[in-house]
Amino acid sequence: MAGGAAKNDQWRLTEVAGLEGDRALLGRSSTAERVADILRDRITEGYFPPGARLSEESIGGALGVSRNTLREAFRLLTHERLLVHELNRGVFVRMVTVEDLEDIYRVRMLVECAAVRGLGPGPYGPGVTAAVAAIEAAVEAGEAASGDREWQALSTANIRFHQGVVALAGSPRTDELMRAVLAELRLVFHVMADPRRFHAPYLTRNRQIVEALQAGDAPEAERLLLSYLEDSRSQLSGAYAQRIAEG
């Protein structure tokens, strides 16, 4: 038994020793992810608009990171479909296609409606109650932004509303999925450059959805949400296709 235990301990030491060479990767990976977070926020805020070329030299210098770290961050965002690498030209903020937009809405309908459907009848527990409160806060922020004619803030509030809907599922993986999907959707709105037209009309419907959730009526909330997403997809897809055709 003692010999077996010693052999087992030696195996563990060998395995741990093999990980030591990966230690440096942890720092680089962590930094690259933080850089990706910064750039993702800048892209979704419109600081880097669709079609913009991202300069390694200027961005790396501004953030004080190495070229390798920045390239890893670019790779992460390319995987999220926010960036695209063009051979011999560089890295650009991606232009979403009309087909992409249709697929984004397919994902949204599947995930958002399922998150609401999974609640079942109320009353709900503390986790769902907190998520509904966050949804209401997003609705209130949107209403305030509309009143102040702050259209970009209205767009942000609407994205937070839908992030809150997804959070009803209580799934970190689903939250991560929709973070990327909604970031990609914002690329579309930056091309449209008219957030009031595409967000203000839905404020009343946002309020109706959150009121249904507060009443514990998940089926009604899902019905309202599906109708909302179908109308939004139809309106935005048509306008976006025309904008793309106009160049």
GROMACS .gro file of C-alpha atoms in nm:
model
  247
    1MET     CA    1   0.000   0.000   0.000
    2ALA     CA    2   0.281   0.240   0.095
    3GLY     CA    3   0.456   0.179  -0.236
    4GLY     CA    4   0.132   0.243  -0.425
    5ALA     CA    5   0.071   0.569  -0.237
    6ALA     CA    6   0.426   0.687  -0.306
    7LYS     CA    7   0.385   0.607  -0.674
    8ASN     CA    8   0.057   0.797  -0.680
    9ASP     CA    9   0.216   1.099  -0.512
   10GLN     CA   10   0.500   1.095  -0.763
   11TRP     CA   11   0.247   1.089  -1.050
   12ARG     CA   12   0.072   1.393  -0.904
   13LEU     CA   13   0.401   1.581  -0.870
   14THR     CA   14   0.485   1.502  -1.232
   15GLU     CA   15   0.148   1.629  -1.350
   16VAL     CA   16   0.177   1.954  -1.151
   17ALA     CA   17   0.530   2.007  -1.279
   18GLY     CA   18   0.395   1.981  -1.631
   19LEU     CA   19   0.160   2.272  -1.561
   20GLU     CA   20   0.435   2.508  -1.452
   21GLY     CA   21   0.525   2.586  -1.811
   22ASP     CA   22   0.168   2.708  -1.864
   23ARG     CA   23   0.186   2.965  -1.584
   24ALA     CA   24   0.282   3.247  -1.819
   25LEU     CA   25  -0.023   3.173  -2.033
   26LEU     CA   26  -0.253   3.260  -1.744
   27GLY     CA   27  -0.130   3.618  -1.731
   28ARG     CA   28  -0.146   3.665  -2.106
   29SER     CA   29  -0.488   3.506  -2.132
   30SER     CA   30  -0.628   3.716  -1.849
   31THR     CA   31  -0.491   4.036  -2.000
   32ALA     CA   32  -0.620   3.948  -2.346
   33GLU     CA   33  -0.966   3.884  -2.206
   34ARG     CA   34  -0.962   4.219  -2.027
   35VAL     CA   35  -0.852   4.392  -2.348
   36ALA     CA   36  -1.131   4.211  -2.536
   37ASP     CA   37  -1.380   4.334  -2.275
   38ILE     CA   38  -1.265   4.694  -2.328
   39LEU     CA   39  -1.278   4.672  -2.706
   40ARG     CA   40  -1.614   4.494  -2.699
   41ASP     CA   41  -1.762   4.778  -2.496
   42ARG     CA   42  -1.612   5.037  -2.731
   43ILE     CA   43  -1.747   4.856  -3.035
   44THR     CA   44  -2.097   4.818  -2.894
   45GLU     CA   45  -2.096   5.186  -2.791
   46GLY     CA   46  -2.012   5.284  -3.148
   47TYR     CA   47  -1.666   5.420  -3.068
   48PHE     CA   48  -1.536   5.184  -3.338
   49PRO     CA   49  -1.817   5.174  -3.598
   50PRO     CA   50  -1.882   4.887  -3.841
   51GLY     CA   51  -1.622   4.884  -4.117
   52ALA     CA   52  -1.360   5.066  -3.908
   53ARG     CA   53  -1.004   4.932  -3.925
   54LEU     CA   54  -0.845   4.866  -3.585
   55SER     CA   55  -0.483   4.973  -3.571
   56GLU     CA   56  -0.263   4.740  -3.368
   57GLU     CA   57  -0.008   5.015  -3.311
   58SER     CA   58  -0.245   5.283  -3.187
   59ILE     CA   59  -0.468   5.058  -2.978
   60GLY     CA   60  -0.177   4.864  -2.831
   61GLY     CA   61  -0.001   5.189  -2.743
   62ALA     CA   62  -0.313   5.341  -2.588
   63LEU     CA   63  -0.379   5.035  -2.372
   64GLY     CA   64  -0.013   4.962  -2.300
   65VAL     CA   65  -0.031   4.599  -2.408
   66SER     CA   66   0.187   4.388  -2.632
   67ARG     CA   67   0.107   4.307  -2.993
   68ASN     CA   68   0.060   3.940  -2.904
   69THR     CA   69  -0.189   4.025  -2.629
   70LEU     CA   70  -0.381   4.255  -2.860
   71ARG     CA   71  -0.390   3.996  -3.135
   72GLU     CA   72  -0.530   3.741  -2.890
   73ALA     CA   73  -0.801   3.992  -2.794
   74PHE     CA   74  -0.877   4.043  -3.163
   75ARG     CA   75  -0.902   3.667  -3.204
   76LEU     CA   76  -1.153   3.643  -2.919
   77LEU     CA   77  -1.370   3.916  -3.069
   78THR     CA   78  -1.343   3.762  -3.413
   79HIS     CA   79  -1.479   3.441  -3.263
   80GLU     CA   80  -1.770   3.648  -3.127
   81ARG     CA   81  -1.831   3.779  -3.481
   82LEU     CA   82  -1.761   4.139  -3.383
   83LEU     CA   83  -1.436   4.163  -3.581
   84VAL     CA   84  -1.314   4.022  -3.910
   85HIS     CA   85  -0.957   3.972  -4.030
   86GLU     CA   86  -0.890   4.054  -4.393
   87LEU     CA   87  -0.570   3.915  -4.542
   88ASN     CA   88  -0.304   4.181  -4.604
   89ARG     CA   89  -0.544   4.453  -4.487
   90GLY     CA   90  -0.585   4.408  -4.114
   91VAL     CA   91  -0.865   4.373  -3.861
   92PHE     CA   92  -1.198   4.549  -3.907
   93VAL     CA   93  -1.520   4.589  -3.713
   94ARG     CA   94  -1.758   4.353  -3.885
   95MET     CA   95  -2.044   4.461  -4.107
   96VAL     CA   96  -2.343   4.241  -4.023
   97THR     CA   97  -2.527   4.098  -4.323
   98VAL     CA   98  -2.904   4.084  -4.363
   99GLU     CA   99  -2.880   3.705  -4.329
  100ASP     CA  100  -2.686   3.750  -4.004
  101LEU     CA  101  -2.959   3.977  -3.872
  102GLU     CA  102  -3.228   3.721  -3.946
  103ASP     CA  103  -3.023   3.457  -3.764
  104ILE     CA  104  -2.970   3.688  -3.466
  105TYR     CA  105  -3.346   3.717  -3.430
  106ARG     CA  106  -3.391   3.341  -3.459
  107VAL     CA  107  -3.154   3.299  -3.166
  108ARG     CA  108  -3.326   3.573  -2.968
  109MET     CA  109  -3.670   3.420  -3.015
  110LEU     CA  110  -3.542   3.079  -2.908
  111VAL     CA  111  -3.351   3.198  -2.601
  112GLU     CA  112  -3.552   3.492  -2.472
  113CYS     CA  113  -3.890   3.323  -2.507
  114ALA     CA  114  -3.756   3.005  -2.347
  115ALA     CA  115  -3.621   3.206  -2.053
  116VAL     CA  116  -3.969   3.345  -1.987
  117ARG     CA  117  -4.148   3.015  -2.056
  118GLY     CA  118  -3.926   2.836  -1.806
  119LEU     CA  119  -4.054   3.050  -1.518
  120GLY     CA  120  -4.386   2.873  -1.491
  121PRO     CA  121  -4.661   3.027  -1.276
  122GLY     CA  122  -4.576   3.276  -1.003
  123PRO     CA  123  -4.507   3.371  -0.735
  124TYR     CA  124  -4.136   3.350  -0.804
  125GLY     CA  125  -3.834   3.301  -0.582
  126PRO     CA  126  -3.576   3.564  -0.483
  127GLY     CA  127  -3.354   3.505  -0.788
  128VAL     CA  128  -3.632   3.561  -1.040
  129THR     CA  129  -3.770   3.852  -0.838
  130ALA     CA  130  -3.430   4.021  -0.852
  131ALA     CA  131  -3.410   3.959  -1.228
  132VAL     CA  132  -3.756   4.109  -1.280
  133ALA     CA  133  -3.652   4.412  -1.074
  134ALA     CA  134  -3.351   4.456  -1.304
  135ILE     CA  135  -3.582   4.437  -1.606
  136GLU     CA  136  -3.807   4.705  -1.455
  137ALA     CA  137  -3.503   4.923  -1.386
  138ALA     CA  138  -3.408   4.893  -1.754
  139VAL     CA  139  -3.761   4.993  -1.857
  140GLU     CA  140  -3.747   5.296  -1.627
  141ALA     CA  141  -3.407   5.393  -1.764
  142GLY     CA  142  -3.545   5.371  -2.118
  143GLU     CA  143  -3.845   5.584  -2.030
  144ALA     CA  144  -3.619   5.846  -1.869
  145ALA     CA  145  -3.384   5.845  -2.170
  146SER     CA  146  -3.677   5.890  -2.406
  147GLY     CA  147  -3.806   6.180  -2.200
  148ASP     CA  148  -3.461   6.341  -2.214
  149ARG     CA  149  -3.426   6.262  -2.587
  150GLU     CA  150  -3.108   6.067  -2.514
  151TRP     CA  151  -3.144   5.815  -2.794
  152GLN     CA  152  -2.817   5.625  -2.744
  153ALA     CA  153  -2.904   5.585  -2.376
  154LEU     CA  154  -3.243   5.456  -2.487
  155SER     CA  155  -3.070   5.197  -2.706
  156THR     CA  156  -2.850   5.089  -2.415
  157ALA     CA  157  -3.151   5.060  -2.183
  158ASN     CA  158  -3.330   4.843  -2.436
  159ILE     CA  159  -3.031   4.608  -2.461
  160ARG     CA  160  -3.026   4.585  -2.082
  161PHE     CA  161  -3.396   4.502  -2.086
  162HIS     CA  162  -3.331   4.200  -2.307
  163GLN     CA  163  -3.025   4.098  -2.106
  164GLY     CA  164  -3.253   4.102  -1.803
  165VAL     CA  165  -3.507   3.881  -1.980
  166VAL     CA  166  -3.235   3.626  -2.056
  167ALA     CA  167  -3.113   3.644  -1.694
  168LEU     CA  168  -3.451   3.501  -1.588
  169ALA     CA  169  -3.312   3.161  -1.690
  170GLY     CA  170  -3.047   3.183  -1.419
  171SER     CA  171  -2.786   3.043  -1.657
  172PRO     CA  172  -2.441   3.205  -1.682
  173ARG     CA  173  -2.381   3.024  -2.012
  174THR     CA  174  -2.699   3.167  -2.161
  175ASP     CA  175  -2.604   3.512  -2.034
  176GLU     CA  176  -2.267   3.478  -2.207
  177LEU     CA  177  -2.427   3.362  -2.531
  178MET     CA  178  -2.668   3.653  -2.540
  179ARG     CA  179  -2.403   3.906  -2.450
  180ALA     CA  180  -2.232   3.823  -2.779
  181VAL     CA  181  -2.559   3.810  -2.975
  182LEU     CA  182  -2.678   4.147  -2.846
  183ALA     CA  183  -2.336   4.304  -2.904
  184GLU     CA  184  -2.357   4.187  -3.265
  185LEU     CA  185  -2.707   4.333  -3.289
  186ARG     CA  186  -2.577   4.672  -3.182
  187LEU     CA  187  -2.353   4.674  -3.489
  188VAL     CA  188  -2.674   4.682  -3.690
  189PHE     CA  189  -2.811   4.978  -3.496
  190HIS     CA  190  -2.487   5.171  -3.548
  191VAL     CA  191  -2.535   5.137  -3.923
  192MET     CA  192  -2.897   5.251  -3.896
  193ALA     CA  193  -2.793   5.552  -3.684
  194ASP     CA  194  -3.153   5.612  -3.576
  195PRO     CA  195  -3.208   5.449  -3.236
  196ARG     CA  196  -3.520   5.654  -3.164
  197ARG     CA  197  -3.703   5.501  -3.459
  198PHE     CA  198  -3.619   5.145  -3.360
  199HIS     CA  199  -3.642   5.166  -2.980
  200ALA     CA  200  -3.892   5.432  -2.871
  201PRO     CA  201  -4.200   5.255  -3.013
  202TYR     CA  202  -4.121   4.948  -2.803
  203LEU     CA  203  -4.106   5.123  -2.466
  204THR     CA  204  -4.476   5.063  -2.403
  205ARG     CA  205  -4.436   4.697  -2.495
  206ASN     CA  206  -4.137   4.664  -2.260
  207ARG     CA  207  -4.356   4.800  -1.982
  208GLN     CA  208  -4.634   4.552  -2.064
  209ILE     CA  209  -4.390   4.260  -2.052
  210VAL     CA  210  -4.247   4.356  -1.715
  211GLU     CA  211  -4.596   4.408  -1.572
  212ALA     CA  212  -4.695   4.058  -1.685
  213LEU     CA  213  -4.384   3.920  -1.516
  214GLN     CA  214  -4.458   4.110  -1.197
  215ALA     CA  215  -4.809   3.962  -1.202
  216GLY     CA  216  -4.661   3.610  -1.230
  217ASP     CA  217  -4.817   3.561  -1.574
  218ALA     CA  218  -4.531   3.402  -1.768
  219PRO     CA  219  -4.750   3.283  -2.060
  220GLU     CA  220  -4.875   3.636  -2.124
  221ALA     CA  221  -4.522   3.775  -2.092
  222GLU     CA  222  -4.399   3.520  -2.345
  223ARG     CA  223  -4.683   3.600  -2.586
  224LEU     CA  224  -4.604   3.972  -2.565
  225LEU     CA  225  -4.232   3.910  -2.606
  226LEU     CA  226  -4.269   3.687  -2.912
  227SER     CA  227  -4.495   3.941  -3.082
  228TYR     CA  228  -4.246   4.214  -2.992
  229LEU     CA  229  -3.951   4.024  -3.140
  230GLU     CA  230  -4.138   3.932  -3.458
  231ASP     CA  231  -4.239   4.294  -3.519
  232SER     CA  232  -3.889   4.419  -3.437
  233ARG     CA  233  -3.728   4.169  -3.674
  234SER     CA  234  -3.961   4.261  -3.957
  235GLN     CA  235  -3.912   4.635  -3.913
  236LEU     CA  236  -3.537   4.627  -3.865
  237SER     CA  237  -3.460   4.367  -4.135
  238GLY     CA  238  -3.643   4.564  -4.401
  239ALA     CA  239  -3.482   4.893  -4.309
  240TYR     CA  240  -3.137   4.737  -4.276
  241ALA     CA  241  -3.160   4.563  -4.614
  242GLN     CA  242  -3.246   4.898  -4.773
  243ARG     CA  243  -2.957   5.071  -4.596
  244ILE     CA  244  -2.710   4.805  -4.707
  245ALA     CA  245  -2.838   4.826  -5.065
  246GLU     CA  246  -2.781   5.203  -5.057
  247GLY     CA  247  -2.420   5.140  -4.948
   0.00000   0.00000   0.00000
